[in-house]
Amino acid sequence: MNNLVLGTAQLGMNYGVVNRMGQPSRGQALAMISRAVAAGISTLDTARDYGTAEALLGQLPTRLRQQIKVVTKLDPLRALPINADEETVRAAVDESIHCSCEALRVERLDVLLLHRWEHRMGWNGVAWARLLELKDSNKIGVLGASVYEPAEAMEVLRDPNVQHLQIPFNLLDWRWRAAGIEQAIAARPDIVVHARSALLQGTLINSQVCWPAVEGFDAGRCIKTINLLVANLQRQSITDLCFAYVRSQSWIHGVVVGCETMTQLEENLKLFSSLALDTLQCAQVERSLPRPPDAFLNPTKWSQLEAVSAS
Ligand SMILES: NC(=O)c1ccc[n+]([C@@H]2O[C@H](COP(=O)([O-])OP(=O)(O)OC[C@H]3O[C@@H](n4cnc5c(N)ncnc54)[C@H](OP(=O)(O)O)[C@@H]3O)[C@@H](O)[C@H]2O)c1
């Protein structure tokens, strides 16, 4: 299934601002993963922090597990004080890797990402140094990082030890173009790039009431423009346009999409087998859409918005 990567946050916990269905049952989640692999999806994105997601992947039949590559992420190490000593930091990293291996039922992690880029330099670099040791001893295949902002991604691209980068990206996210990400990635052909957030946690395909209210950004007008683009570019739906735009970026190797139901998965499988946009169509999308502020594009900032509007 070309470049669709199945995100598993939605399968391991209640995830997403517009999520009304909640976490699927274990049986439903396993059925969805099996269906995705049968349809040709070969990479799944998970994390130590996604509730039962890693354990679900570990419960797949061996035959299916052998067909997939799993990208997981280091525990966010929330309990670790910033001044923790070296031994404590190394032990916390080892514990995260051990728990991931146990849950996934593997001896070695295919791909391990920092879930927080600040952990690269945190604790005087001790956590990262331990991860490099674990990679050298073949406990980890590939090391990488998941980031939230272009500035972080640029730092990642300067680190030769990072070979996998995950960024949030969607048709409204002009920040990556402005930062020159495509050119920066061209200089690092050894790096695999995955994009999440194609639907901005489902917000982009929901009605305006679900969109975060951000001062200076006219969500209603933006939604009208997106609908016009769907019609002009003869796409099936906003979901289709959102996917087609991200899929058309040649510098993105995998698009991480999450879903909660088999119906959504089937739709996504179908949409990913349709034609992406061509260069002119991408340019039309970029010309037509507004440039929302960072506070809209980064879901980690939405709770602050609610706090502000409620106060
Ligand atoms: N820091 C990180 O590394 C990080 C952070 C976040 C996510 N992720 C990864 O990225 C994955 C995707 O999460 P995301 O935040 O990027 O979300 P997304 O893929 O932009 O949106 C997923 C949401 O869109 C809705 N959806 C999906 N397919 C649909 C369809 N066919 N029809 C209607 N609605 C549909 C569902 O929400 P509703 O049904 O609730 O509307 C679903 O939860 C996660 O599973 C996780 O693996 C990584």
PDB file of C-alpha atoms in Angstrom, residues 147 149-157 165 167 169 173-188 193 249 251-252:
ATOM      1  CA  VAL A 147       9.426  16.605  16.185  1.00  0.00           C
ATOM      2  CA  GLU A 149       8.367  22.291  14.646  1.00  0.00           C
ATOM      3  CA  PRO A 150      10.550  22.992  11.572  1.00  0.00           C
ATOM      4  CA  ALA A 151      13.373  24.391  13.729  1.00  0.00           C
ATOM      5  CA  GLU A 152      13.608  21.045  15.537  1.00  0.00           C
ATOM      6  CA  ALA A 153      13.592  19.162  12.223  1.00  0.00           C
ATOM      7  CA  MET A 154      16.485  21.292  10.960  1.00  0.00           C
ATOM      8  CA  GLU A 155      18.489  20.327  14.064  1.00  0.00           C
ATOM      9  CA  VAL A 156      17.631  16.659  13.485  1.00  0.00           C
ATOM     10  CA  LEU A 157      18.895  16.892   9.915  1.00  0.00           C
ATOM     11  CA  LEU A 165      12.472  11.847  11.076  1.00  0.00           C
ATOM     12  CA  ILE A 167       7.120  15.594  11.347  1.00  0.00           C
ATOM     13  CA  PHE A 169       2.468  18.058   8.036  1.00  0.00           C
ATOM     14  CA  ASP A 173       1.121  23.700   7.077  1.00  0.00           C
ATOM     15  CA  TRP A 174       3.127  26.273   5.146  1.00  0.00           C
ATOM     16  CA  ARG A 175       5.901  26.376   7.803  1.00  0.00           C
ATOM     17  CA  TRP A 176       7.887  23.505   6.249  1.00  0.00           C
ATOM     18  CA  ARG A 177       8.058  25.211   2.845  1.00  0.00           C
ATOM     19  CA  ALA A 178       9.098  28.465   4.473  1.00  0.00           C
ATOM     20  CA  ALA A 179      11.871  26.643   6.365  1.00  0.00           C
ATOM     21  CA  GLY A 180      13.187  24.997   3.165  1.00  0.00           C
ATOM     22  CA  ILE A 181      12.659  21.481   4.495  1.00  0.00           C
ATOM     23  CA  GLU A 182      12.663  19.844   1.074  1.00  0.00           C
ATOM     24  CA  GLN A 183      16.126  21.195   0.248  1.00  0.00           C
ATOM     25  CA  ALA A 184      17.459  20.275   3.710  1.00  0.00           C
ATOM     26  CA  ILE A 185      16.166  16.716   3.322  1.00  0.00           C
ATOM     27  CA  ALA A 186      17.678  16.458  -0.159  1.00  0.00           C
ATOM     28  CA  ALA A 187      21.077  16.854   1.532  1.00  0.00           C
ATOM     29  CA  ARG A 188      20.327  13.841   3.763  1.00  0.00           C
ATOM     30  CA  VAL A 193      10.869  10.989   6.526  1.00  0.00           C
ATOM     31  CA  GLN A 249       5.383  15.472  -1.582  1.00  0.00           C
ATOM     32  CA  TRP A 251      10.449  14.255   0.111  1.00  0.00           C
ATOM     33  CA  ILE A 252       7.945  12.452   2.372  1.00  0.00           C
TER      34      ILE A 252
END
